[in-house]
């Protein structure tokens, strides 16, 4: 339905060289970052985030590479971020926390990952509501990037599945289809191997039993 700025989730990169920031998307088949000044694909909040990072000066002692996942919370219309730090720099960790504190008009929570440990600050999960169900997920886990189109996708799948006794769903993620199809089937086995995708406890009045 939206021709421009329709993507509500994006992954991009940030190179910091002695405190100076270069933030944008990776050049095709290259490790070179292309600075983003304008983008007609990501939504306006994600574009604003990239623009703000490009005008941020960190401590001159910081030189690092950061992978960033950003997703919009469709209830509060603020971003949740996941920073993956190539090094274990606590100086950079503190700088990212400070960036969050100074940009709460745009960001509602951050996840800062150093190797296998993640520090979570603020309201660090994304949420959206569809057909009476509130979904929660982390920005670094898989989700459809266009939430308006995703609603159509879920509706079509629900109609095609009709109703029945038993349903097996593979690659269930955080329940994008599962939680709607529960209303149509007596029993559903939803298979997902990514712990983060099924981390959040849900209270939908359904009998959900992780196995």
mmCIF file with all atom_site columns, C-alpha atoms in Angstrom:
data_model
loop_
_atom_site.group_PDB
_atom_site.id
_atom_site.type_symbol
_atom_site.label_atom_id
_atom_site.label_alt_id
_atom_site.label_comp_id
_atom_site.label_asym_id
_atom_site.label_entity_id
_atom_site.label_seq_id
_atom_site.pdbx_PDB_ins_code
_atom_site.Cartn_x
_atom_site.Cartn_y
_atom_site.Cartn_z
_atom_site.occupancy
_atom_site.B_iso_or_equiv
_atom_site.pdbx_formal_charge
_atom_site.auth_seq_id
_atom_site.auth_comp_id
_atom_site.auth_asym_id
_atom_site.auth_atom_id
_atom_site.pdbx_PDB_model_num
ATOM 1   C CA . UNK A 1 1   ? 0.000  0.000   0.000  1.00 0.00 ? 1   UNK A CA 1
ATOM 2   C CA . UNK A 1 2   ? 2.929  2.349   0.636  1.00 0.00 ? 2   UNK A CA 1
ATOM 3   C CA . UNK A 1 3   ? 5.198  3.040   -2.318 1.00 0.00 ? 3   UNK A CA 1
ATOM 4   C CA . UNK A 1 4   ? 7.914  4.753   -0.279 1.00 0.00 ? 4   UNK A CA 1
ATOM 5   C CA . UNK A 1 5   ? 9.392  4.374   3.231  1.00 0.00 ? 5   UNK A CA 1
ATOM 6   C CA . UNK A 1 6   ? 7.522  1.113   3.761  1.00 0.00 ? 6   UNK A CA 1
ATOM 7   C CA . UNK A 1 7   ? 10.251 -0.983  5.391  1.00 0.00 ? 7   UNK A CA 1
ATOM 8   C CA . UNK A 1 8   ? 9.817  -0.990  9.188  1.00 0.00 ? 8   UNK A CA 1
ATOM 9   C CA . UNK A 1 9   ? 12.932 -3.030  9.885  1.00 0.00 ? 9   UNK A CA 1
ATOM 10  C CA . UNK A 1 10  ? 16.478 -2.707  8.548  1.00 0.00 ? 10  UNK A CA 1
ATOM 11  C CA . UNK A 1 11  ? 20.045 -3.861  9.082  1.00 0.00 ? 11  UNK A CA 1
ATOM 12  C CA . UNK A 1 12  ? 22.958 -1.539  8.415  1.00 0.00 ? 12  UNK A CA 1
ATOM 13  C CA . UNK A 1 13  ? 26.508 -0.843  9.592  1.00 0.00 ? 13  UNK A CA 1
ATOM 14  C CA . UNK A 1 14  ? 28.531 1.811   11.386 1.00 0.00 ? 14  UNK A CA 1
ATOM 15  C CA . UNK A 1 15  ? 32.283 2.355   11.198 1.00 0.00 ? 15  UNK A CA 1
ATOM 16  C CA . UNK A 1 16  ? 33.795 4.526   13.913 1.00 0.00 ? 16  UNK A CA 1
ATOM 17  C CA . UNK A 1 17  ? 37.282 5.904   13.321 1.00 0.00 ? 17  UNK A CA 1
ATOM 18  C CA . UNK A 1 18  ? 38.715 7.903   16.220 1.00 0.00 ? 18  UNK A CA 1
ATOM 19  C CA . UNK A 1 19  ? 35.231 8.981   17.218 1.00 0.00 ? 19  UNK A CA 1
ATOM 20  C CA . UNK A 1 20  ? 34.075 9.909   13.697 1.00 0.00 ? 20  UNK A CA 1
ATOM 21  C CA . UNK A 1 21  ? 31.056 7.977   12.445 1.00 0.00 ? 21  UNK A CA 1
ATOM 22  C CA . UNK A 1 22  ? 30.255 6.575   9.011  1.00 0.00 ? 22  UNK A CA 1
ATOM 23  C CA . UNK A 1 23  ? 26.821 4.912   9.019  1.00 0.00 ? 23  UNK A CA 1
ATOM 24  C CA . UNK A 1 24  ? 24.971 3.322   6.111  1.00 0.00 ? 24  UNK A CA 1
ATOM 25  C CA . UNK A 1 25  ? 24.551 0.212   3.982  1.00 0.00 ? 25  UNK A CA 1
ATOM 26  C CA . UNK A 1 26  ? 27.317 -2.067  2.720  1.00 0.00 ? 26  UNK A CA 1
ATOM 27  C CA . UNK A 1 27  ? 28.354 -1.691  -0.901 1.00 0.00 ? 27  UNK A CA 1
ATOM 28  C CA . UNK A 1 28  ? 27.451 -4.782  -2.911 1.00 0.00 ? 28  UNK A CA 1
ATOM 29  C CA . UNK A 1 29  ? 30.097 -7.529  -2.696 1.00 0.00 ? 29  UNK A CA 1
ATOM 30  C CA . UNK A 1 30  ? 32.286 -5.293  -0.566 1.00 0.00 ? 30  UNK A CA 1
ATOM 31  C CA . UNK A 1 31  ? 33.116 -4.359  3.026  1.00 0.00 ? 31  UNK A CA 1
ATOM 32  C CA . UNK A 1 32  ? 32.786 -0.677  2.144  1.00 0.00 ? 32  UNK A CA 1
ATOM 33  C CA . UNK A 1 33  ? 30.052 1.303   3.908  1.00 0.00 ? 33  UNK A CA 1
ATOM 34  C CA . UNK A 1 34  ? 28.074 3.750   1.772  1.00 0.00 ? 34  UNK A CA 1
ATOM 35  C CA . UNK A 1 35  ? 26.967 6.745   3.826  1.00 0.00 ? 35  UNK A CA 1
ATOM 36  C CA . UNK A 1 36  ? 23.185 7.158   3.754  1.00 0.00 ? 36  UNK A CA 1
ATOM 37  C CA . UNK A 1 37  ? 21.781 10.670  3.546  1.00 0.00 ? 37  UNK A CA 1
ATOM 38  C CA . UNK A 1 38  ? 18.398 9.782   2.013  1.00 0.00 ? 38  UNK A CA 1
ATOM 39  C CA . UNK A 1 39  ? 16.533 6.506   1.540  1.00 0.00 ? 39  UNK A CA 1
ATOM 40  C CA . UNK A 1 40  ? 13.085 5.931   0.059  1.00 0.00 ? 40  UNK A CA 1
ATOM 41  C CA . UNK A 1 41  ? 12.752 2.333   1.297  1.00 0.00 ? 41  UNK A CA 1
ATOM 42  C CA . UNK A 1 42  ? 13.185 2.397   5.093  1.00 0.00 ? 42  UNK A CA 1
ATOM 43  C CA . UNK A 1 43  ? 10.612 4.247   7.172  1.00 0.00 ? 43  UNK A CA 1
ATOM 44  C CA . UNK A 1 44  ? 11.274 7.784   8.334  1.00 0.00 ? 44  UNK A CA 1
ATOM 45  C CA . UNK A 1 45  ? 12.287 6.833   11.891 1.00 0.00 ? 45  UNK A CA 1
ATOM 46  C CA . UNK A 1 46  ? 15.002 4.450   10.666 1.00 0.00 ? 46  UNK A CA 1
ATOM 47  C CA . UNK A 1 47  ? 16.261 7.077   8.223  1.00 0.00 ? 47  UNK A CA 1
ATOM 48  C CA . UNK A 1 48  ? 16.338 9.672   11.023 1.00 0.00 ? 48  UNK A CA 1
ATOM 49  C CA . UNK A 1 49  ? 18.348 7.250   13.177 1.00 0.00 ? 49  UNK A CA 1
ATOM 50  C CA . UNK A 1 50  ? 20.967 6.767   10.447 1.00 0.00 ? 50  UNK A CA 1
ATOM 51  C CA . UNK A 1 51  ? 21.174 10.531  9.897  1.00 0.00 ? 51  UNK A CA 1
ATOM 52  C CA . UNK A 1 52  ? 21.637 11.179  13.626 1.00 0.00 ? 52  UNK A CA 1
ATOM 53  C CA . UNK A 1 53  ? 24.367 8.549   13.915 1.00 0.00 ? 53  UNK A CA 1
ATOM 54  C CA . UNK A 1 54  ? 26.198 10.151  10.991 1.00 0.00 ? 54  UNK A CA 1
ATOM 55  C CA . UNK A 1 55  ? 26.266 13.479  12.839 1.00 0.00 ? 55  UNK A CA 1
ATOM 56  C CA . UNK A 1 56  ? 27.325 11.970  16.195 1.00 0.00 ? 56  UNK A CA 1
ATOM 57  C CA . UNK A 1 57  ? 30.862 12.327  17.499 1.00 0.00 ? 57  UNK A CA 1
ATOM 58  C CA . UNK A 1 58  ? 32.026 9.680   19.944 1.00 0.00 ? 58  UNK A CA 1
ATOM 59  C CA . UNK A 1 59  ? 35.115 9.746   22.145 1.00 0.00 ? 59  UNK A CA 1
ATOM 60  C CA . UNK A 1 60  ? 38.241 10.070  19.981 1.00 0.00 ? 60  UNK A CA 1
ATOM 61  C CA . UNK A 1 61  ? 39.615 6.880   21.557 1.00 0.00 ? 61  UNK A CA 1
ATOM 62  C CA . UNK A 1 62  ? 36.830 4.823   19.955 1.00 0.00 ? 62  UNK A CA 1
ATOM 63  C CA . UNK A 1 63  ? 37.537 3.004   16.693 1.00 0.00 ? 63  UNK A CA 1
ATOM 64  C CA . UNK A 1 64  ? 35.222 0.096   15.992 1.00 0.00 ? 64  UNK A CA 1
ATOM 65  C CA . UNK A 1 65  ? 32.792 -1.568  13.606 1.00 0.00 ? 65  UNK A CA 1
ATOM 66  C CA . UNK A 1 66  ? 29.160 -2.057  14.650 1.00 0.00 ? 66  UNK A CA 1
ATOM 67  C CA . UNK A 1 67  ? 26.346 -3.989  12.983 1.00 0.00 ? 67  UNK A CA 1
ATOM 68  C CA . UNK A 1 68  ? 22.917 -2.485  13.715 1.00 0.00 ? 68  UNK A CA 1
ATOM 69  C CA . UNK A 1 69  ? 19.436 -3.945  13.455 1.00 0.00 ? 69  UNK A CA 1
ATOM 70  C CA . UNK A 1 70  ? 16.567 -1.485  13.883 1.00 0.00 ? 70  UNK A CA 1
ATOM 71  C CA . UNK A 1 71  ? 12.847 -2.266  14.049 1.00 0.00 ? 71  UNK A CA 1
ATOM 72  C CA . UNK A 1 72  ? 9.909  -0.020  14.748 1.00 0.00 ? 72  UNK A CA 1
ATOM 73  C CA . UNK A 1 73  ? 7.505  -0.707  17.583 1.00 0.00 ? 73  UNK A CA 1
ATOM 74  C CA . UNK A 1 74  ? 4.174  -0.295  15.809 1.00 0.00 ? 74  UNK A CA 1
ATOM 75  C CA . UNK A 1 75  ? 2.353  0.620   19.031 1.00 0.00 ? 75  UNK A CA 1
ATOM 76  C CA . UNK A 1 76  ? 4.623  3.378   20.349 1.00 0.00 ? 76  UNK A CA 1
ATOM 77  C CA . UNK A 1 77  ? 6.123  4.204   16.932 1.00 0.00 ? 77  UNK A CA 1
ATOM 78  C CA . UNK A 1 78  ? 9.636  4.301   18.312 1.00 0.00 ? 78  UNK A CA 1
ATOM 79  C CA . UNK A 1 79  ? 12.645 2.194   17.388 1.00 0.00 ? 79  UNK A CA 1
ATOM 80  C CA . UNK A 1 80  ? 14.247 -0.731  19.173 1.00 0.00 ? 80  UNK A CA 1
ATOM 81  C CA . UNK A 1 81  ? 17.911 -1.268  18.304 1.00 0.00 ? 81  UNK A CA 1
ATOM 82  C CA . UNK A 1 82  ? 20.351 -4.150  18.399 1.00 0.00 ? 82  UNK A CA 1
ATOM 83  C CA . UNK A 1 83  ? 24.041 -3.213  18.334 1.00 0.00 ? 83  UNK A CA 1
ATOM 84  C CA . UNK A 1 84  ? 26.558 -5.990  17.659 1.00 0.00 ? 84  UNK A CA 1
ATOM 85  C CA . UNK A 1 85  ? 30.043 -4.855  18.648 1.00 0.00 ? 85  UNK A CA 1
ATOM 86  C CA . UNK A 1 86  ? 33.008 -6.386  16.874 1.00 0.00 ? 86  UNK A CA 1
ATOM 87  C CA . UNK A 1 87  ? 35.202 -5.718  19.914 1.00 0.00 ? 87  UNK A CA 1
ATOM 88  C CA . UNK A 1 88  ? 34.423 -5.771  23.613 1.00 0.00 ? 88  UNK A CA 1
ATOM 89  C CA . UNK A 1 89  ? 34.928 -2.043  24.045 1.00 0.00 ? 89  UNK A CA 1
ATOM 90  C CA . UNK A 1 90  ? 33.209 -0.836  27.210 1.00 0.00 ? 90  UNK A CA 1
ATOM 91  C CA . UNK A 1 91  ? 34.017 2.732   26.147 1.00 0.00 ? 91  UNK A CA 1
ATOM 92  C CA . UNK A 1 92  ? 31.832 2.188   23.069 1.00 0.00 ? 92  UNK A CA 1
ATOM 93  C CA . UNK A 1 93  ? 29.151 0.415   25.122 1.00 0.00 ? 93  UNK A CA 1
ATOM 94  C CA . UNK A 1 94  ? 28.901 3.468   27.384 1.00 0.00 ? 94  UNK A CA 1
ATOM 95  C CA . UNK A 1 95  ? 28.789 5.762   24.346 1.00 0.00 ? 95  UNK A CA 1
ATOM 96  C CA . UNK A 1 96  ? 25.889 3.797   22.834 1.00 0.00 ? 96  UNK A CA 1
ATOM 97  C CA . UNK A 1 97  ? 24.017 3.947   26.141 1.00 0.00 ? 97  UNK A CA 1
ATOM 98  C CA . UNK A 1 98  ? 24.572 7.705   26.193 1.00 0.00 ? 98  UNK A CA 1
ATOM 99  C CA . UNK A 1 99  ? 23.307 7.954   22.592 1.00 0.00 ? 99  UNK A CA 1
ATOM 100 C CA . UNK A 1 100 ? 20.126 6.131   23.645 1.00 0.00 ? 100 UNK A CA 1
ATOM 101 C CA . UNK A 1 101 ? 19.580 8.481   26.594 1.00 0.00 ? 101 UNK A CA 1
ATOM 102 C CA . UNK A 1 102 ? 19.909 11.506  24.295 1.00 0.00 ? 102 UNK A CA 1
ATOM 103 C CA . UNK A 1 103 ? 17.517 10.137  21.661 1.00 0.00 ? 103 UNK A CA 1
ATOM 104 C CA . UNK A 1 104 ? 14.547 8.782   23.618 1.00 0.00 ? 104 UNK A CA 1
ATOM 105 C CA . UNK A 1 105 ? 12.210 10.732  21.365 1.00 0.00 ? 105 UNK A CA 1
ATOM 106 C CA . UNK A 1 106 ? 13.192 8.234   18.644 1.00 0.00 ? 106 UNK A CA 1
ATOM 107 C CA . UNK A 1 107 ? 14.365 5.105   20.498 1.00 0.00 ? 107 UNK A CA 1
ATOM 108 C CA . UNK A 1 108 ? 12.558 3.171   23.229 1.00 0.00 ? 108 UNK A CA 1
ATOM 109 C CA . UNK A 1 109 ? 15.142 0.474   23.921 1.00 0.00 ? 109 UNK A CA 1
ATOM 110 C CA . UNK A 1 110 ? 18.523 -0.965  22.914 1.00 0.00 ? 110 UNK A CA 1
ATOM 111 C CA . UNK A 1 111 ? 20.234 -4.341  22.960 1.00 0.00 ? 111 UNK A CA 1
ATOM 112 C CA . UNK A 1 112 ? 24.044 -4.165  23.016 1.00 0.00 ? 112 UNK A CA 1
ATOM 113 C CA . UNK A 1 113 ? 25.678 -7.484  22.166 1.00 0.00 ? 113 UNK A CA 1
ATOM 114 C CA . UNK A 1 114 ? 29.340 -8.257  22.777 1.00 0.00 ? 114 UNK A CA 1
ATOM 115 C CA . UNK A 1 115 ? 30.071 -11.804 21.604 1.00 0.00 ? 115 UNK A CA 1
ATOM 116 C CA . UNK A 1 116 ? 27.470 -13.994 23.354 1.00 0.00 ? 116 UNK A CA 1
ATOM 117 C CA . UNK A 1 117 ? 26.477 -11.519 26.073 1.00 0.00 ? 117 UNK A CA 1
ATOM 118 C CA . UNK A 1 118 ? 23.756 -8.922  25.530 1.00 0.00 ? 118 UNK A CA 1
ATOM 119 C CA . UNK A 1 119 ? 22.985 -5.897  27.672 1.00 0.00 ? 119 UNK A CA 1
ATOM 120 C CA . UNK A 1 120 ? 19.350 -4.808  27.333 1.00 0.00 ? 120 UNK A CA 1
ATOM 121 C CA . UNK A 1 121 ? 18.282 -1.261  28.213 1.00 0.00 ? 121 UNK A CA 1
ATOM 122 C CA . UNK A 1 122 ? 14.848 0.328   28.256 1.00 0.00 ? 122 UNK A CA 1
ATOM 123 C CA . UNK A 1 123 ? 11.876 -1.400  26.621 1.00 0.00 ? 123 UNK A CA 1
ATOM 124 C CA . UNK A 1 124 ? 13.992 -3.618  24.406 1.00 0.00 ? 124 UNK A CA 1
ATOM 125 C CA . UNK A 1 125 ? 11.334 -5.611  22.507 1.00 0.00 ? 125 UNK A CA 1
ATOM 126 C CA . UNK A 1 126 ? 9.205  -4.596  19.522 1.00 0.00 ? 126 UNK A CA 1
ATOM 127 C CA . UNK A 1 127 ? 5.441  -4.977  19.514 1.00 0.00 ? 127 UNK A CA 1
ATOM 128 C CA . UNK A 1 128 ? 2.598  -4.781  17.068 1.00 0.00 ? 128 UNK A CA 1
ATOM 129 C CA . UNK A 1 129 ? -1.089 -5.657  17.216 1.00 0.00 ? 129 UNK A CA 1
ATOM 130 C CA . UNK A 1 130 ? -2.994 -7.540  14.557 1.00 0.00 ? 130 UNK A CA 1
ATOM 131 C CA . UNK A 1 131 ? -6.488 -8.992  14.789 1.00 0.00 ? 131 UNK A CA 1
ATOM 132 C CA . UNK A 1 132 ? -6.604 -8.604  18.569 1.00 0.00 ? 132 UNK A CA 1
ATOM 133 C CA . UNK A 1 133 ? -3.232 -10.228 19.280 1.00 0.00 ? 133 UNK A CA 1
ATOM 134 C CA . UNK A 1 134 ? -0.142 -8.368  20.502 1.00 0.00 ? 134 UNK A CA 1
ATOM 135 C CA . UNK A 1 135 ? 3.104  -9.797  19.128 1.00 0.00 ? 135 UNK A CA 1
ATOM 136 C CA . UNK A 1 136 ? 6.519  -9.249  20.720 1.00 0.00 ? 136 UNK A CA 1
ATOM 137 C CA . UNK A 1 137 ? 9.929  -9.885  19.182 1.00 0.00 ? 137 UNK A CA 1
ATOM 138 C CA . UNK A 1 138 ? 13.544 -8.737  19.329 1.00 0.00 ? 138 UNK A CA 1
ATOM 139 C CA . UNK A 1 139 ? 14.947 -6.540  16.543 1.00 0.00 ? 139 UNK A CA 1
ATOM 140 C CA . UNK A 1 140 ? 17.697 -9.033  15.695 1.00 0.00 ? 140 UNK A CA 1
ATOM 141 C CA . UNK A 1 141 ? 15.295 -11.942 15.154 1.00 0.00 ? 141 UNK A CA 1
ATOM 142 C CA . UNK A 1 142 ? 13.558 -12.546 11.838 1.00 0.00 ? 142 UNK A CA 1
ATOM 143 C CA . UNK A 1 143 ? 10.315 -10.752 11.122 1.00 0.00 ? 143 UNK A CA 1
ATOM 144 C CA . UNK A 1 144 ? 8.638  -9.454  8.001  1.00 0.00 ? 144 UNK A CA 1
ATOM 145 C CA . UNK A 1 145 ? 10.027 -5.996  7.317  1.00 0.00 ? 145 UNK A CA 1
ATOM 146 C CA . UNK A 1 146 ? 6.793  -4.495  6.012  1.00 0.00 ? 146 UNK A CA 1
ATOM 147 C CA . UNK A 1 147 ? 4.167  -4.773  8.757  1.00 0.00 ? 147 UNK A CA 1
ATOM 148 C CA . UNK A 1 148 ? 1.232  -3.587  6.637  1.00 0.00 ? 148 UNK A CA 1
ATOM 149 C CA . UNK A 1 149 ? 1.944  -6.187  3.947  1.00 0.00 ? 149 UNK A CA 1
ATOM 150 C CA . UNK A 1 150 ? 2.563  -8.794  6.642  1.00 0.00 ? 150 UNK A CA 1
ATOM 151 C CA . UNK A 1 151 ? -1.006 -8.356  7.891  1.00 0.00 ? 151 UNK A CA 1
ATOM 152 C CA . UNK A 1 152 ? -2.268 -9.165  4.401  1.00 0.00 ? 152 UNK A CA 1
ATOM 153 C CA . UNK A 1 153 ? 0.061  -12.166 4.259  1.00 0.00 ? 153 UNK A CA 1
ATOM 154 C CA . UNK A 1 154 ? -1.240 -13.555 7.563  1.00 0.00 ? 154 UNK A CA 1
ATOM 155 C CA . UNK A 1 155 ? -4.831 -12.985 6.454  1.00 0.00 ? 155 UNK A CA 1
ATOM 156 C CA . UNK A 1 156 ? -4.307 -14.864 3.168  1.00 0.00 ? 156 UNK A CA 1
ATOM 157 C CA . UNK A 1 157 ? -2.600 -17.800 4.908  1.00 0.00 ? 157 UNK A CA 1
ATOM 158 C CA . UNK A 1 158 ? -5.357 -17.982 7.521  1.00 0.00 ? 158 UNK A CA 1
ATOM 159 C CA . UNK A 1 159 ? -8.011 -18.092 4.785  1.00 0.00 ? 159 UNK A CA 1
ATOM 160 C CA . UNK A 1 160 ? -6.173 -20.758 2.783  1.00 0.00 ? 160 UNK A CA 1
ATOM 161 C CA . UNK A 1 161 ? -5.658 -22.969 5.839  1.00 0.00 ? 161 UNK A CA 1
ATOM 162 C CA . UNK A 1 162 ? -9.376 -23.034 6.592  1.00 0.00 ? 162 UNK A CA 1
ATOM 163 C CA . UNK A 1 163 ? -9.844 -25.053 9.831  1.00 0.00 ? 163 UNK A CA 1
ATOM 164 C CA . UNK A 1 164 ? -9.191 -28.534 11.181 1.00 0.00 ? 164 UNK A CA 1
ATOM 165 C CA . UNK A 1 165 ? -7.958 -30.789 13.936 1.00 0.00 ? 165 UNK A CA 1
ATOM 166 C CA . UNK A 1 166 ? -4.162 -30.698 13.648 1.00 0.00 ? 166 UNK A CA 1
ATOM 167 C CA . UNK A 1 167 ? -1.620 -28.360 12.088 1.00 0.00 ? 167 UNK A CA 1
ATOM 168 C CA . UNK A 1 168 ? 2.165  -28.658 11.827 1.00 0.00 ? 168 UNK A CA 1
ATOM 169 C CA . UNK A 1 169 ? 3.998  -25.372 11.269 1.00 0.00 ? 169 UNK A CA 1
ATOM 170 C CA . UNK A 1 170 ? 7.703  -25.385 10.509 1.00 0.00 ? 170 UNK A CA 1
ATOM 171 C CA . UNK A 1 171 ? 9.913  -22.316 10.969 1.00 0.00 ? 171 UNK A CA 1
ATOM 172 C CA . UNK A 1 172 ? 7.278  -20.745 13.194 1.00 0.00 ? 172 UNK A CA 1
ATOM 173 C CA . UNK A 1 173 ? 9.413  -17.802 14.345 1.00 0.00 ? 173 UNK A CA 1
ATOM 174 C CA . UNK A 1 174 ? 7.756  -15.763 17.093 1.00 0.00 ? 174 UNK A CA 1
ATOM 175 C CA . UNK A 1 175 ? 4.264  -16.914 16.094 1.00 0.00 ? 175 UNK A CA 1
ATOM 176 C CA . UNK A 1 176 ? 3.481  -14.630 13.169 1.00 0.00 ? 176 UNK A CA 1
ATOM 177 C CA . UNK A 1 177 ? 1.085  -17.241 11.717 1.00 0.00 ? 177 UNK A CA 1
ATOM 178 C CA . UNK A 1 178 ? 0.763  -19.569 14.701 1.00 0.00 ? 178 UNK A CA 1
ATOM 179 C CA . UNK A 1 179 ? -1.093 -17.221 17.020 1.00 0.00 ? 179 UNK A CA 1
ATOM 180 C CA . UNK A 1 180 ? -3.756 -16.514 14.410 1.00 0.00 ? 180 UNK A CA 1
ATOM 181 C CA . UNK A 1 181 ? -4.143 -20.154 13.339 1.00 0.00 ? 181 UNK A CA 1
ATOM 182 C CA . UNK A 1 182 ? -4.683 -21.282 16.942 1.00 0.00 ? 182 UNK A CA 1
ATOM 183 C CA . UNK A 1 183 ? -8.231 -20.016 16.485 1.00 0.00 ? 183 UNK A CA 1
ATOM 184 C CA . UNK A 1 184 ? -8.777 -22.360 13.541 1.00 0.00 ? 184 UNK A CA 1
ATOM 185 C CA . UNK A 1 185 ? -7.212 -25.643 14.704 1.00 0.00 ? 185 UNK A CA 1
ATOM 186 C CA . UNK A 1 186 ? -7.638 -27.822 17.761 1.00 0.00 ? 186 UNK A CA 1
ATOM 187 C CA . UNK A 1 187 ? -3.934 -28.660 18.006 1.00 0.00 ? 187 UNK A CA 1
ATOM 188 C CA . UNK A 1 188 ? -0.881 -26.938 16.537 1.00 0.00 ? 188 UNK A CA 1
ATOM 189 C CA . UNK A 1 189 ? 2.729  -28.072 16.723 1.00 0.00 ? 189 UNK A CA 1
ATOM 190 C CA . UNK A 1 190 ? 4.930  -25.071 15.870 1.00 0.00 ? 190 UNK A CA 1
ATOM 191 C CA . UNK A 1 191 ? 8.622  -25.823 15.328 1.00 0.00 ? 191 UNK A CA 1
ATOM 192 C CA . UNK A 1 192 ? 11.278 -23.134 15.818 1.00 0.00 ? 192 UNK A CA 1
ATOM 193 C CA . UNK A 1 193 ? 14.959 -23.572 16.661 1.00 0.00 ? 193 UNK A CA 1
ATOM 194 C CA . UNK A 1 194 ? 15.849 -19.944 17.479 1.00 0.00 ? 194 UNK A CA 1
ATOM 195 C CA . UNK A 1 195 ? 15.436 -19.436 21.222 1.00 0.00 ? 195 UNK A CA 1
ATOM 196 C CA . UNK A 1 196 ? 15.163 -15.649 20.946 1.00 0.00 ? 196 UNK A CA 1
ATOM 197 C CA . UNK A 1 197 ? 12.181 -15.987 18.607 1.00 0.00 ? 197 UNK A CA 1
ATOM 198 C CA . UNK A 1 198 ? 10.100 -17.869 21.187 1.00 0.00 ? 198 UNK A CA 1
ATOM 199 C CA . UNK A 1 199 ? 11.529 -16.228 24.303 1.00 0.00 ? 199 UNK A CA 1
ATOM 200 C CA . UNK A 1 200 ? 8.553  -14.068 25.189 1.00 0.00 ? 200 UNK A CA 1
ATOM 201 C CA . UNK A 1 201 ? 5.782  -15.558 27.275 1.00 0.00 ? 201 UNK A CA 1
ATOM 202 C CA . UNK A 1 202 ? 2.370  -14.913 25.789 1.00 0.00 ? 202 UNK A CA 1
ATOM 203 C CA . UNK A 1 203 ? -0.996 -14.477 27.426 1.00 0.00 ? 203 UNK A CA 1
ATOM 204 C CA . UNK A 1 204 ? -3.655 -14.855 24.789 1.00 0.00 ? 204 UNK A CA 1
ATOM 205 C CA . UNK A 1 205 ? -6.110 -17.133 26.567 1.00 0.00 ? 205 UNK A CA 1
ATOM 206 C CA . UNK A 1 206 ? -4.670 -20.052 24.599 1.00 0.00 ? 206 UNK A CA 1
ATOM 207 C CA . UNK A 1 207 ? -3.167 -23.197 26.058 1.00 0.00 ? 207 UNK A CA 1
ATOM 208 C CA . UNK A 1 208 ? 0.427  -22.716 24.848 1.00 0.00 ? 208 UNK A CA 1
ATOM 209 C CA . UNK A 1 209 ? 2.904  -25.341 25.983 1.00 0.00 ? 209 UNK A CA 1
ATOM 210 C CA . UNK A 1 210 ? 6.556  -25.035 24.902 1.00 0.00 ? 210 UNK A CA 1
ATOM 211 C CA . UNK A 1 211 ? 8.170  -28.466 24.440 1.00 0.00 ? 211 UNK A CA 1
#
